[in-house]
Short mmCIF file of C-alpha atoms in Angstrom, two decimals:
data_model
loop_
_atom_site.label_atom_id
_atom_site.label_comp_id
_atom_site.label_asym_id
_atom_site.label_seq_id
_atom_site.Cartn_x
_atom_site.Cartn_y
_atom_site.Cartn_z
CA MET A 1 238.55 40.98 2.53
CA THR A 2 236.64 38.61 4.34
CA GLU A 3 235.05 40.30 7.79
CA ALA A 4 234.85 36.87 9.62
CA LEU A 5 238.29 36.07 9.24
CA THR A 6 239.36 38.96 11.63
CA PRO A 7 239.53 38.29 15.46
CA ARG A 8 237.22 41.57 16.06
CA TRP A 9 234.44 40.24 13.63
CA GLN A 10 234.19 37.03 15.33
CA GLU A 11 233.70 38.42 18.50
CA ALA A 12 230.83 40.24 17.70
CA ASP A 13 229.66 37.38 15.09
CA GLU A 14 229.37 35.58 18.75
CA ALA A 15 227.63 37.89 20.99
CA VAL A 16 225.17 38.13 18.01
CA HIS A 17 224.43 34.96 17.99
CA SER A 18 224.37 34.46 21.78
CA LEU A 19 221.67 37.38 21.64
CA VAL A 20 219.81 36.27 18.64
CA ALA A 21 219.48 32.65 20.38
CA VAL A 22 217.81 34.35 23.59
CA LEU A 23 215.39 36.26 21.28
CA VAL A 24 214.53 33.30 18.87
CA ALA A 25 213.87 31.06 22.54
CA GLU A 26 211.77 33.76 24.06
CA ALA A 27 209.54 33.85 20.57
CA ALA A 28 209.58 30.32 20.40
CA ARG A 29 207.45 29.93 23.42
CA THR A 30 205.45 32.39 22.37
CA ALA A 31 204.55 29.59 19.64
CA ASP A 32 203.83 27.16 21.74
CA ARG A 33 201.83 29.26 23.52
CA SER A 34 199.76 30.68 20.36
CA ALA A 35 199.71 26.89 19.42
CA ARG A 36 198.28 25.37 22.59
CA LYS A 37 195.64 28.04 22.86
CA ARG A 38 194.13 28.10 19.35
CA PRO A 39 190.74 26.94 19.35
CA ARG A 40 189.16 23.86 17.77
CA GLY A 41 187.22 26.01 14.81
CA ARG A 42 190.31 27.56 13.77
CA THR A 43 192.88 26.02 11.21
CA ARG A 44 195.53 28.56 10.64
CA SER A 45 197.66 30.57 13.46
CA LYS A 46 198.45 33.56 13.45
CA SER A 47 202.36 34.15 12.66
CA THR A 48 204.57 34.41 15.79
CA ARG A 49 206.52 37.55 14.01
CA ARG A 50 203.17 39.53 13.05
CA HIS A 51 201.56 38.40 16.48
CA ILE A 52 205.08 40.31 18.42
CA ALA A 53 205.01 43.08 16.02
CA GLU A 54 201.11 44.02 17.14
CA VAL A 55 201.73 43.41 20.98
CA VAL A 56 205.04 45.84 20.53
CA ARG A 57 202.47 48.63 18.71
CA ALA A 58 199.12 48.10 20.66
CA HIS A 59 201.37 48.44 24.20
CA LYS A 60 203.26 51.28 22.80
CA LEU A 61 206.66 48.75 23.89
CA ALA A 62 209.54 50.63 20.92
CA PRO A 63 208.83 54.02 21.05
CA GLY A 64 210.04 56.11 17.92
CA LEU A 65 210.49 52.62 16.02
CA ARG A 66 207.58 51.47 13.45
CA VAL A 67 207.42 47.77 14.21
CA ASP A 68 206.00 45.44 11.60
CA ARG A 69 206.73 41.78 10.92
CA ASN A 70 209.60 42.26 8.61
CA MET A 71 211.46 44.16 10.75
CA VAL A 72 211.16 40.96 13.58
CA ALA A 73 212.57 38.40 11.31
CA ALA A 74 215.31 39.79 10.92
CA LEU A 75 215.92 40.65 14.19
CA MET A 76 215.56 37.31 14.62
CA LEU A 77 218.25 36.80 12.02
CA GLY A 78 220.90 38.90 13.49
CA HIS A 79 220.39 42.14 11.69
CA ARG A 80 223.55 43.98 12.84
CA ASP A 81 221.72 47.40 12.99
CA LEU A 82 218.68 45.74 14.99
CA ILE A 83 220.53 43.77 17.40
CA SER A 84 222.51 47.26 18.66
CA ASN A 85 219.50 48.41 18.93
CA PRO A 86 218.78 48.01 22.78
CA VAL A 87 215.21 49.56 22.59
CA LEU A 88 213.67 46.68 19.58
CA VAL A 89 215.38 43.89 21.81
CA VAL A 90 213.89 44.55 24.89
CA ALA A 91 210.47 45.95 23.38
CA VAL A 92 210.73 42.32 21.60
CA ALA A 93 211.46 40.51 24.79
CA GLN A 94 209.05 42.31 26.43
CA ALA A 95 206.05 41.40 23.51
CA CYS A 96 207.08 37.64 24.18
CA GLY A 97 206.52 37.79 27.45
CA ILE A 98 202.98 39.36 27.64
CA ILE A 99 201.65 37.01 24.81
CA THR A 100 203.32 33.86 27.05
CA GLY A 101 201.68 35.42 30.45
CA ARG A 102 204.94 36.18 31.93
CA LYS A 103 206.28 39.72 32.56
CA LEU A 104 209.47 39.80 31.71
CA ALA A 105 211.70 41.02 35.07
CA PRO A 106 213.42 44.29 34.85
CA LYS A 107 217.05 42.35 35.64
CA ARG A 108 216.70 40.26 32.64
CA ALA A 109 215.54 43.26 30.97
CA ALA A 110 218.65 45.32 31.91
CA ARG A 111 220.79 42.17 31.07
CA LEU A 112 219.29 42.09 27.23
CA ARG A 113 219.87 45.96 26.99
CA ALA A 114 223.51 45.41 28.96
CA ALA A 115 223.86 43.03 25.90
CA SER A 116 222.72 44.89 22.71
CA VAL A 117 224.85 48.25 23.86
CA ARG A 118 227.71 45.53 23.69
CA VAL A 119 227.20 44.66 20.92
CA GLY A 120 227.09 47.72 18.91
CA LYS A 121 229.86 48.47 20.49
CA LEU A 122 231.56 45.54 19.21
CA ILE A 123 230.58 45.77 15.95
CA ALA A 124 231.40 49.56 15.36
CA ARG A 125 235.10 48.41 16.99
CA ALA A 126 235.32 45.93 14.53
CA ASN A 127 234.22 48.54 11.70
CA ALA A 128 236.52 50.93 13.00
CA GLU A 129 239.51 48.39 13.09
CA THR A 130 238.88 46.41 9.75
CA ILE A 131 242.18 46.67 7.38
CA ARG A 132 241.21 46.09 3.72
CA VAL A 133 243.83 43.99 2.48
CA PRO A 134 244.65 45.16 -1.23
CA ALA A 135 244.80 42.72 -3.93
CA PRO A 136 247.97 40.92 -4.46
CA ARG A 137 249.33 42.66 -7.92
CA PRO A 138 250.52 39.84 -10.34
CA ALA A 139 254.51 39.64 -10.13
CA PRO A 140 255.91 41.47 -13.59
CA VAL A 141 257.10 38.40 -16.32
CA PRO A 142 260.66 39.24 -16.70
CA PRO A 143 261.63 39.44 -20.57
CA ALA A 144 262.45 36.25 -22.99
CA PRO A 145 266.40 36.70 -23.35
CA SER A 146 266.84 37.56 -26.65
CA VAL A 147 268.26 34.12 -29.09
CA PRO A 148 270.43 35.08 -32.01
CA SER A 149 269.53 34.28 -34.88
CA ALA A 150 271.85 32.73 -37.80
CA PRO A 151 272.90 35.36 -40.60
CA SER A 152 271.03 35.13 -43.40
CA ALA A 153 272.26 36.68 -46.86
CA GLU A 154 270.64 40.54 -47.50
CA VAL A 155 268.58 40.11 -50.66
CA ALA A 156 268.39 43.55 -52.36
CA PRO A 157 264.42 44.54 -52.68
CA VAL A 158 263.59 44.90 -56.11
CA LEU A 159 261.78 47.79 -57.42
CA ASP A 160 258.99 47.96 -59.78
CA VAL A 161 260.87 51.35 -61.43
CA ALA A 162 258.49 52.14 -64.93
CA PRO A 163 261.34 53.21 -67.90
CA VAL A 164 261.62 56.99 -68.16
CA PRO A 165 260.62 57.64 -71.51
CA ASP A 166 262.94 59.69 -73.90
CA ALA A 167 262.40 63.24 -74.02
CA ALA A 168 263.40 63.50 -77.94
CA ALA A 169 260.76 59.81 -78.92
CA PRO A 170 257.63 61.13 -80.20
CA VAL A 171 254.89 60.46 -78.92
CA PRO A 172 252.11 58.80 -80.78
CA GLY A 173 248.48 60.94 -81.38
CA ALA A 174 250.54 64.42 -80.61
CA ALA A 175 250.82 66.83 -83.34
CA SER A 176 253.76 67.65 -84.61
CA VAL A 177 255.98 70.95 -83.43
CA PRO A 178 258.41 72.49 -85.99
CA GLU A 179 261.34 72.81 -84.39
CA SER A 180 261.76 76.03 -86.40
CA ALA A 181 259.15 77.71 -85.23
CA PRO A 182 259.55 79.69 -82.05
CA VAL A 183 257.24 79.83 -78.45
CA PRO A 184 256.88 83.13 -77.08
CA HIS A 185 257.36 82.66 -73.12
CA ASP A 186 255.66 85.83 -72.30
CA THR A 187 252.15 85.05 -74.25
CA PRO A 188 249.24 85.45 -72.05
CA VAL A 189 246.79 82.27 -71.84
CA PRO A 190 243.53 83.23 -71.24
CA HIS A 191 241.78 81.87 -68.50
CA VAL A 192 237.98 80.82 -68.45
CA VAL A 193 236.15 80.31 -65.55
CA PRO A 194 233.35 78.62 -66.13
CA VAL A 195 229.97 80.06 -64.26
CA PRO A 196 227.86 77.13 -62.77
CA GLU A 197 224.12 77.20 -63.53
CA PRO A 198 222.05 77.55 -60.85
CA VAL A 199 219.95 74.49 -59.68
CA PRO A 200 216.60 74.80 -58.46
CA VAL A 201 215.79 73.48 -55.00
CA PRO A 202 212.38 72.37 -54.12
CA GLY A 203 210.67 74.38 -51.93
CA ALA A 204 212.52 77.30 -51.80
CA ALA A 205 211.93 80.79 -53.00
CA PRO A 206 212.42 81.90 -56.51
CA VAL A 207 215.90 83.75 -57.36
CA LYS A 208 215.47 86.75 -58.63
CA VAL A 209 217.48 87.21 -61.98
CA GLU A 210 218.90 90.67 -62.69
CA ALA A 211 218.44 92.43 -65.41
CA ARG A 212 221.27 92.75 -67.91
CA PRO A 213 223.06 96.11 -68.79
CA SER A 214 221.82 96.29 -72.24
CA ALA A 215 218.19 95.91 -71.29
CA ARG A 216 218.68 98.64 -68.22
CA ARG A 217 219.67 100.78 -70.63
CA ALA A 218 217.12 100.30 -73.27
CA SER A 219 214.28 100.52 -70.38
CA ARG A 220 216.19 104.05 -69.47
CA ALA A 221 216.24 105.32 -72.81
CA ALA A 222 212.01 104.27 -73.40
CA ALA A 223 211.63 106.13 -70.34
CA ARG A 224 213.50 108.81 -71.55
CA VAL A 225 211.72 109.74 -74.36
CA ALA A 226 208.44 109.22 -72.52
CA ALA A 227 208.88 112.29 -70.33
CA ARG A 228 210.47 114.19 -73.51
CA LYS A 229 206.60 113.52 -75.25
CA ARG A 230 205.16 114.06 -71.98
CA ARG A 231 206.63 117.55 -71.62
CA HIS A 232 205.89 118.53 -75.32
CA ARG A 233 202.46 117.91 -74.88
CA ARG A 234 202.32 119.82 -71.51
CA GLN A 235 204.18 122.92 -73.78
CA ARG A 236 201.76 123.00 -76.83
CA ALA A 237 198.45 122.97 -74.52
CA ARG A 238 200.34 125.68 -72.34
CA ARG A 239 200.51 127.77 -75.89
CA ARG A 240 196.97 127.13 -77.01
CA TRP A 241 195.32 128.43 -73.59
CA LEU A 242 197.99 131.58 -73.76
CA LEU A 243 196.67 132.17 -77.55
CA VAL A 244 193.01 131.27 -76.57
CA VAL A 245 193.28 134.43 -73.55
CA GLY A 246 194.90 136.59 -75.51
CA ALA A 247 192.21 136.46 -78.12
CA LEU A 248 189.64 137.18 -75.47
CA LEU A 249 191.64 139.85 -74.30
CA VAL A 250 191.85 141.23 -77.60
CA LEU A 251 188.10 140.77 -78.26
CA VAL A 252 187.19 142.58 -74.89
CA ALA A 253 189.09 145.31 -75.53
CA ALA A 254 187.70 145.93 -79.35
CA VAL A 255 184.10 146.25 -77.54
CA LEU A 256 185.27 148.21 -75.03
CA VAL A 257 186.25 150.80 -77.85
CA GLY A 258 183.65 150.72 -79.54
CA LEU A 259 180.86 151.23 -76.40
CA ALA A 260 183.31 154.10 -75.67
CA SER A 261 183.14 155.51 -79.21
#
């Protein structure tokens, strides 16, 4: 939807254009005044928008606003958010009067303020009453009428079916089985499951392979034999020690008996 087509937006745009025309006329007088007062040795004059912004900031004409040349240029172009701000509109008009040497009259300032407030109301009313018309949907296309086709002869499908071999026919390369030899149905068939070998993975820790049961039994038998030999050696050493102690006791007893007699 285009805003210029609605009556509310047309009225708001006309009010904006009229107020912008007044501000542009004031800025043009400012440009003529600065060009008339340009010194001979100066080849480049100051920009009118920058000059107006500097005067607004120097005299603090728009408190609470940071006015620069871009804001002044947007105001002269009719920016809706700026043209509906009465403080900025009156401040720019006062700055233009200060530059040209003519002070802005209070009645003229009041008229500019009222015009800016009116522009803001018109823009707000146009925004509130704007009706967004949805995009027209394409009309549904009616289905095409079906045309009966001429009857065609039905053709039976041809299927590629391989011939089924006879069960009694001999198979080439197969061993012949005598008919008299009966095959028992309850004979168990051994099922052998192959054990996959471990695949070494590079960078992985080595896998410990457990010993077979036969190796375990052999190692246990060897350990039992070694323990039995150690036990026999300890028993023989103990017997020798007892014999030596008994011989010493007998010798001591004989010596005591000889001394006593």
